[in-house]
PDB file of C-alpha atoms in Angstrom:
ATOM      1  CA  GLY A  19      19.179 -15.364 227.080  1.00 75.00           C
ATOM      2  CA  VAL A  20      22.188 -16.613 225.081  1.00 87.00           C
ATOM      3  CA  THR A  21      22.397 -15.819 221.314  1.00 88.00           C
ATOM      4  CA  THR A  22      24.610 -18.762 220.341  1.00 91.00           C
ATOM      5  CA  VAL A  23      26.065 -21.914 222.202  1.00 91.00           C
ATOM      6  CA  VAL A  24      29.236 -23.218 220.847  1.00 93.00           C
ATOM      7  CA  PRO A  25      29.533 -26.921 221.478  1.00 86.00           C
ATOM      8  CA  GLY A  26      32.359 -28.122 223.560  1.00 80.00           C
ATOM      9  CA  GLY A  27      33.166 -30.386 226.526  1.00 68.00           C
ATOM     10  CA  LEU A  28      35.792 -32.257 228.512  1.00 64.00           C
ATOM     11  CA  THR A  29      37.810 -33.636 225.509  1.00 69.00           C
ATOM     12  CA  MET A  30      36.476 -31.306 222.659  1.00 80.00           C
ATOM     13  CA  ASN A  31      37.152 -27.709 223.371  1.00 90.00           C
ATOM     14  CA  PRO A  32      36.210 -25.202 220.750  1.00 93.00           C
ATOM     15  CA  SER A  33      38.764 -23.554 218.403  1.00 94.00           C
ATOM     16  CA  ALA A  34      39.369 -19.839 218.214  1.00 95.00           C
ATOM     17  CA  GLU A  35      37.775 -20.004 214.590  1.00 96.00           C
ATOM     18  CA  GLU A  36      34.534 -21.613 216.003  1.00 95.00           C
ATOM     19  CA  LEU A  37      34.328 -18.876 218.630  1.00 97.00           C
ATOM     20  CA  LEU A  38      35.159 -16.096 216.103  1.00 97.00           C
ATOM     21  CA  LYS A  39      32.201 -17.447 213.904  1.00 96.00           C
ATOM     22  CA  ALA A  40      29.936 -17.294 216.803  1.00 96.00           C
ATOM     23  CA  ILE A  41      30.999 -13.767 217.499  1.00 97.00           C
ATOM     24  CA  GLU A  42      30.580 -12.607 213.847  1.00 96.00           C
ATOM     25  CA  ASP A  43      27.272 -14.473 213.594  1.00 95.00           C
ATOM     26  CA  ALA A  44      25.942 -12.599 216.725  1.00 94.00           C
ATOM     27  CA  PRO A  45      23.392  -9.823 215.746  1.00 92.00           C
ATOM     28  CA  SER A  46      25.177  -7.111 217.795  1.00 92.00           C
ATOM     29  CA  PRO A  47      28.358  -5.050 217.537  1.00 95.00           C
ATOM     30  CA  ARG A  48      29.067  -5.903 221.172  1.00 94.00           C
ATOM     31  CA  VAL A  49      29.417  -9.401 222.293  1.00 96.00           C
ATOM     32  CA  ILE A  50      29.998 -11.032 225.580  1.00 96.00           C
ATOM     33  CA  LEU A  51      31.787 -14.356 225.528  1.00 96.00           C
ATOM     34  CA  LEU A  52      31.532 -16.919 228.331  1.00 97.00           C
ATOM     35  CA  PRO A  53      34.020 -19.712 227.984  1.00 96.00           C
ATOM     36  CA  ASN A  54      32.563 -21.956 230.928  1.00 94.00           C
ATOM     37  CA  ASN A  55      35.933 -23.932 231.050  1.00 92.00           C
ATOM     38  CA  PRO A  56      39.519 -22.883 232.181  1.00 92.00           C
ATOM     39  CA  ASN A  57      40.913 -24.455 229.086  1.00 92.00           C
ATOM     40  CA  VAL A  58      38.789 -22.101 226.717  1.00 95.00           C
ATOM     41  CA  ILE A  59      39.640 -18.888 228.287  1.00 95.00           C
ATOM     42  CA  MET A  60      42.735 -18.290 226.300  1.00 96.00           C
ATOM     43  CA  THR A  61      41.028 -19.339 223.127  1.00 96.00           C
ATOM     44  CA  ALA A  62      38.099 -16.994 223.987  1.00 97.00           C
ATOM     45  CA  GLU A  63      40.802 -14.171 224.300  1.00 97.00           C
ATOM     46  CA  GLN A  64      42.401 -15.029 221.041  1.00 97.00           C
ATOM     47  CA  ALA A  65      38.904 -15.096 219.235  1.00 97.00           C
ATOM     48  CA  LYS A  66      38.419 -11.603 220.751  1.00 97.00           C
ATOM     49  CA  SER A  67      41.514 -10.294 219.311  1.00 97.00           C
ATOM     50  CA  LEU A  68      40.797 -11.553 215.832  1.00 97.00           C
ATOM     51  CA  SER A  69      37.158  -9.803 215.777  1.00 96.00           C
ATOM     52  CA  GLU A  70      36.517  -6.293 214.631  1.00 96.00           C
ATOM     53  CA  LYS A  71      33.436  -6.093 217.191  1.00 97.00           C
ATOM     54  CA  GLU A  72      33.692  -4.948 220.747  1.00 97.00           C
ATOM     55  CA  VAL A  73      34.211  -8.359 222.382  1.00 97.00           C
ATOM     56  CA  HIS A  74      34.327  -8.895 226.416  1.00 98.00           C
ATOM     57  CA  VAL A  75      35.332 -12.186 227.930  1.00 98.00           C
ATOM     58  CA  VAL A  76      33.819 -12.874 231.204  1.00 98.00           C
ATOM     59  CA  PRO A  77      36.235 -15.616 232.504  1.00 97.00           C
ATOM     60  CA  SER A  78      33.603 -18.301 233.623  1.00 96.00           C
ATOM     61  CA  ARG A  79      35.411 -21.434 234.362  1.00 95.00           C
ATOM     62  CA  SER A  80      32.341 -24.040 234.727  1.00 94.00           C
ATOM     63  CA  ILE A  81      28.765 -24.257 233.273  1.00 93.00           C
ATOM     64  CA  PRO A  82      27.286 -23.195 236.604  1.00 96.00           C
ATOM     65  CA  GLN A  83      29.472 -19.802 236.548  1.00 96.00           C
ATOM     66  CA  GLY A  84      28.244 -19.301 233.115  1.00 95.00           C
ATOM     67  CA  ILE A  85      24.512 -19.667 234.151  1.00 95.00           C
ATOM     68  CA  ALA A  86      25.100 -17.476 237.184  1.00 96.00           C
ATOM     69  CA  SER A  87      26.690 -14.921 234.842  1.00 96.00           C
ATOM     70  CA  ILE A  88      23.714 -14.955 232.492  1.00 95.00           C
ATOM     71  CA  LEU A  89      21.258 -14.625 235.469  1.00 95.00           C
ATOM     72  CA  ALA A  90      23.116 -11.658 236.732  1.00 96.00           C
ATOM     73  CA  MET A  91      22.708  -9.796 233.456  1.00 94.00           C
ATOM     74  CA  ASP A  92      20.363  -6.977 233.117  1.00 94.00           C
ATOM     75  CA  PRO A  93      19.310  -6.084 229.486  1.00 89.00           C
ATOM     76  CA  GLU A  94      18.421  -2.408 230.745  1.00 93.00           C
ATOM     77  CA  ALA A  95      21.742  -1.915 232.395  1.00 95.00           C
ATOM     78  CA  GLU A  96      24.975  -0.346 230.909  1.00 95.00           C
ATOM     79  CA  LEU A  97      27.662  -2.889 229.518  1.00 95.00           C
ATOM     80  CA  ALA A  98      30.094  -1.910 232.000  1.00 96.00           C
ATOM     81  CA  ASP A  99      27.599  -2.553 234.962  1.00 97.00           C
ATOM     82  CA  ASN A 100      26.575  -6.002 233.347  1.00 96.00           C
ATOM     83  CA  LEU A 101      30.425  -7.124 232.910  1.00 97.00           C
ATOM     84  CA  GLY A 102      30.807  -6.298 236.646  1.00 97.00           C
ATOM     85  CA  ALA A 103      27.883  -7.982 237.794  1.00 97.00           C
ATOM     86  CA  MET A 104      28.623 -11.250 235.618  1.00 97.00           C
ATOM     87  CA  GLU A 105      32.175 -11.311 236.797  1.00 97.00           C
ATOM     88  CA  ARG A 106      31.002 -11.043 240.490  1.00 97.00           C
ATOM     89  CA  ALA A 107      28.480 -13.786 239.774  1.00 97.00           C
ATOM     90  CA  CYS A 108      31.471 -16.181 238.541  1.00 95.00           C
ATOM     91  CA  GLY A 109      33.444 -15.306 241.687  1.00 94.00           C
ATOM     92  CA  ASN A 110      30.393 -16.055 243.931  1.00 96.00           C
ATOM     93  CA  THR A 111      29.712 -19.594 242.240  1.00 97.00           C
ATOM     94  CA  ARG A 112      31.544 -22.595 243.443  1.00 96.00           C
ATOM     95  CA  THR A 113      31.501 -25.567 241.254  1.00 97.00           C
ATOM     96  CA  GLY A 114      31.729 -29.533 242.229  1.00 97.00           C
ATOM     97  CA  GLU A 115      31.730 -32.090 239.444  1.00 96.00           C
ATOM     98  CA  ILE A 116      31.153 -35.952 239.857  1.00 97.00           C
ATOM     99  CA  THR A 117      32.299 -38.379 237.453  1.00 95.00           C
ATOM    100  CA  THR A 118      33.538 -42.053 237.140  1.00 94.00           C
ATOM    101  CA  ALA A 119      37.352 -42.713 236.804  1.00 94.00           C
ATOM    102  CA  VAL A 120      38.298 -44.531 233.660  1.00 91.00           C
ATOM    103  CA  ARG A 121      41.792 -45.415 234.526  1.00 91.00           C
ATOM    104  CA  SER A 122      44.179 -45.876 237.524  1.00 91.00           C
ATOM    105  CA  ALA A 123      45.756 -42.835 238.714  1.00 89.00           C
ATOM    106  CA  ASN A 124      47.527 -41.175 241.844  1.00 89.00           C
ATOM    107  CA  LEU A 125      46.269 -37.607 242.029  1.00 85.00           C
ATOM    108  CA  TYR A 126      46.125 -35.085 244.921  1.00 85.00           C
ATOM    109  CA  GLY A 127      47.052 -37.936 247.294  1.00 86.00           C
ATOM    110  CA  PHE A 128      44.201 -40.187 245.982  1.00 91.00           C
ATOM    111  CA  ARG A 129      44.878 -43.730 244.634  1.00 92.00           C
ATOM    112  CA  ILE A 130      42.146 -43.941 241.990  1.00 93.00           C
ATOM    113  CA  LYS A 131      40.847 -47.286 240.542  1.00 93.00           C
ATOM    114  CA  PRO A 132      38.667 -47.640 237.319  1.00 93.00           C
ATOM    115  CA  GLY A 133      35.053 -47.432 238.130  1.00 92.00           C
ATOM    116  CA  GLN A 134      35.374 -45.331 241.331  1.00 95.00           C
ATOM    117  CA  ALA A 135      33.260 -42.318 241.748  1.00 95.00           C
ATOM    118  CA  ILE A 136      35.498 -39.185 242.016  1.00 96.00           C
ATOM    119  CA  GLY A 137      34.762 -35.492 243.034  1.00 96.00           C
ATOM    120  CA  PHE A 138      36.409 -32.382 241.778  1.00 96.00           C
ATOM    121  CA  LEU A 139      35.937 -29.017 243.551  1.00 96.00           C
ATOM    122  CA  GLU A 140      36.833 -26.122 241.336  1.00 94.00           C
ATOM    123  CA  GLY A 141      38.837 -28.739 239.161  1.00 91.00           C
ATOM    124  CA  ILE A 142      40.812 -30.213 242.033  1.00 94.00           C
ATOM    125  CA  LEU A 143      40.179 -33.825 243.106  1.00 95.00           C
ATOM    126  CA  VAL A 144      38.780 -33.780 246.554  1.00 95.00           C
ATOM    127  CA  ALA A 145      36.985 -37.063 247.045  1.00 95.00           C
ATOM    128  CA  ALA A 146      36.953 -40.552 245.807  1.00 95.00           C
ATOM    129  CA  GLY A 147      34.990 -43.567 246.694  1.00 92.00           C
ATOM    130  CA  LYS A 148      32.353 -46.380 245.419  1.00 88.00           C
ATOM    131  CA  ASN A 149      29.242 -44.224 245.821  1.00 90.00           C
ATOM    132  CA  GLN A 150      28.323 -41.160 243.927  1.00 92.00           C
ATOM    133  CA  LYS A 151      25.822 -39.942 246.463  1.00 93.00           C
ATOM    134  CA  THR A 152      28.647 -40.178 249.312  1.00 94.00           C
ATOM    135  CA  ILE A 153      31.015 -38.185 247.009  1.00 96.00           C
ATOM    136  CA  ALA A 154      28.292 -35.563 246.421  1.00 95.00           C
ATOM    137  CA  LYS A 155      27.745 -35.182 250.286  1.00 94.00           C
ATOM    138  CA  GLU A 156      31.653 -34.817 250.688  1.00 94.00           C
ATOM    139  CA  LEU A 157      31.722 -32.248 248.086  1.00 95.00           C
ATOM    140  CA  LEU A 158      28.947 -30.216 249.419  1.00 96.00           C
ATOM    141  CA  LYS A 159      30.672 -30.278 252.905  1.00 94.00           C
ATOM    142  CA  LYS A 160      33.554 -28.642 251.336  1.00 95.00           C
ATOM    143  CA  MET A 161      31.659 -25.973 249.289  1.00 94.00           C
ATOM    144  CA  GLU A 162      31.114 -23.390 251.861  1.00 90.00           C
ATOM    145  CA  VAL A 163      27.348 -23.458 251.849  1.00 95.00           C
ATOM    146  CA  LYS A 164      26.151 -20.549 253.763  1.00 94.00           C
ATOM    147  CA  ASP A 165      22.576 -19.370 255.094  1.00 94.00           C
ATOM    148  CA  GLY A 166      20.868 -18.039 251.945  1.00 94.00           C
ATOM    149  CA  SER A 167      23.109 -20.090 249.542  1.00 96.00           C
ATOM    150  CA  THR A 168      21.475 -21.488 246.412  1.00 96.00           C
ATOM    151  CA  ILE A 169      22.484 -25.246 245.855  1.00 98.00           C
ATOM    152  CA  THR A 170      21.782 -26.354 242.269  1.00 97.00           C
ATOM    153  CA  ILE A 171      22.336 -30.131 241.267  1.00 97.00           C
ATOM    154  CA  TYR A 172      22.654 -30.613 237.394  1.00 97.00           C
ATOM    155  CA  VAL A 173      21.713 -34.286 236.596  1.00 96.00           C
ATOM    156  CA  GLY A 174      23.771 -35.762 233.775  1.00 94.00           C
ATOM    157  CA  GLY A 175      22.581 -37.724 230.843  1.00 92.00           C
ATOM    158  CA  ASP A 176      23.865 -41.033 232.378  1.00 90.00           C
ATOM    159  CA  ALA A 177      23.048 -40.477 235.823  1.00 93.00           C
ATOM    160  CA  ASP A 178      20.398 -41.887 237.792  1.00 91.00           C
ATOM    161  CA  LYS A 179      17.563 -39.037 238.544  1.00 92.00           C
ATOM    162  CA  LYS A 180      16.740 -40.914 241.828  1.00 95.00           C
ATOM    163  CA  ASP A 181      20.213 -40.526 242.993  1.00 94.00           C
ATOM    164  CA  GLY A 182      20.068 -36.754 242.161  1.00 95.00           C
ATOM    165  CA  GLU A 183      16.645 -36.492 244.036  1.00 96.00           C
ATOM    166  CA  ASP A 184      18.372 -38.121 247.186  1.00 96.00           C
ATOM    167  CA  ILE A 185      21.360 -35.787 246.964  1.00 96.00           C
ATOM    168  CA  ALA A 186      18.882 -32.875 246.811  1.00 97.00           C
ATOM    169  CA  ARG A 187      16.967 -34.042 249.880  1.00 97.00           C
ATOM    170  CA  TRP A 188      20.060 -34.710 251.767  1.00 97.00           C
ATOM    171  CA  SER A 189      21.245 -31.238 250.940  1.00 97.00           C
ATOM    172  CA  GLN A 190      18.073 -29.620 252.159  1.00 97.00           C
ATOM    173  CA  ARG A 191      18.323 -31.588 255.532  1.00 96.00           C
ATOM    174  CA  GLN A 192      22.024 -30.577 255.714  1.00 96.00           C
ATOM    175  CA  PHE A 193      21.585 -26.944 254.775  1.00 97.00           C
ATOM    176  CA  PRO A 194      17.980 -25.953 255.947  1.00 97.00           C
ATOM    177  CA  LYS A 195      18.653 -22.248 255.341  1.00 97.00           C
ATOM    178  CA  ALA A 196      19.908 -22.836 251.763  1.00 97.00           C
ATOM    179  CA  GLU A 197      17.579 -23.088 248.690  1.00 97.00           C
ATOM    180  CA  VAL A 198      18.062 -26.284 246.814  1.00 97.00           C
ATOM    181  CA  GLU A 199      17.156 -27.186 243.163  1.00 97.00           C
ATOM    182  CA  MET A 200      17.765 -30.021 240.991  1.00 96.00           C
ATOM    183  CA  LEU A 201      17.604 -29.770 237.262  1.00 96.00           C
ATOM    184  CA  PHE A 202      18.323 -32.132 234.416  1.00 94.00           C
ATOM    185  CA  GLY A 203      21.359 -30.968 232.734  1.00 92.00           C
ATOM    186  CA  GLY A 204      21.874 -33.864 230.417  1.00 91.00           C
ATOM    187  CA  GLN A 205      25.580 -33.344 230.485  1.00 90.00           C
ATOM    188  CA  PRO A 206      28.061 -35.940 229.450  1.00 87.00           C
ATOM    189  CA  PHE A 207      30.984 -37.130 231.432  1.00 88.00           C
ATOM    190  CA  TYR A 208      29.882 -35.741 234.774  1.00 93.00           C
ATOM    191  CA  ASN A 209      26.971 -37.609 236.344  1.00 95.00           C
ATOM    192  CA  PHE A 210      26.277 -34.649 238.544  1.00 97.00           C
ATOM    193  CA  ILE A 211      27.506 -30.964 238.582  1.00 97.00           C
ATOM    194  CA  ILE A 212      26.716 -29.165 241.719  1.00 97.00           C
ATOM    195  CA  SER A 213      26.971 -25.317 242.066  1.00 97.00           C
ATOM    196  CA  VAL A 214      26.707 -23.218 245.331  1.00 97.00           C
ATOM    197  CA  GLU A 215      26.302 -19.645 244.984  1.00 95.00           C
TER     198      GLU A 215
END
């Protein structure tokens, strides 16, 4: 349901000019922009101010928040109603990310070593260890999963699909009243992105 995707990522945030080009190329006089990264929100606002189109920035801070926003959108609804629904979807989606440390660091009370699995909840380091599956379990326990929640596990391009399946099975056992799905996201840097909504 998205018109244009502007490439970006952990170390390659798009410029205001790139976002402005996507806005201008969109075949509509009204555009909704989803930054999907806290570091891109200000750039999105800058691109909005440079365009003569009616541009609205829904401040999605992660890919799962962006996806939740898109799913909340109703093409038949008024723009204001859609913006409200999309912002609520962002607010109701928590994001966990699992990656591998590339250097030593002391962060949020953790002593990190290169090669360690580390887990972030809403951008804050909350778990570190040797095993990515263990980190995923620790993250999910902190993500406030409720009855009726949807847990989505996005498997990264360099991740082991079997690990993703193991995490999904554990999640279903641990949270039997939640819906669990595993998708191949193919994302770089993060072996797993986990969303709870």
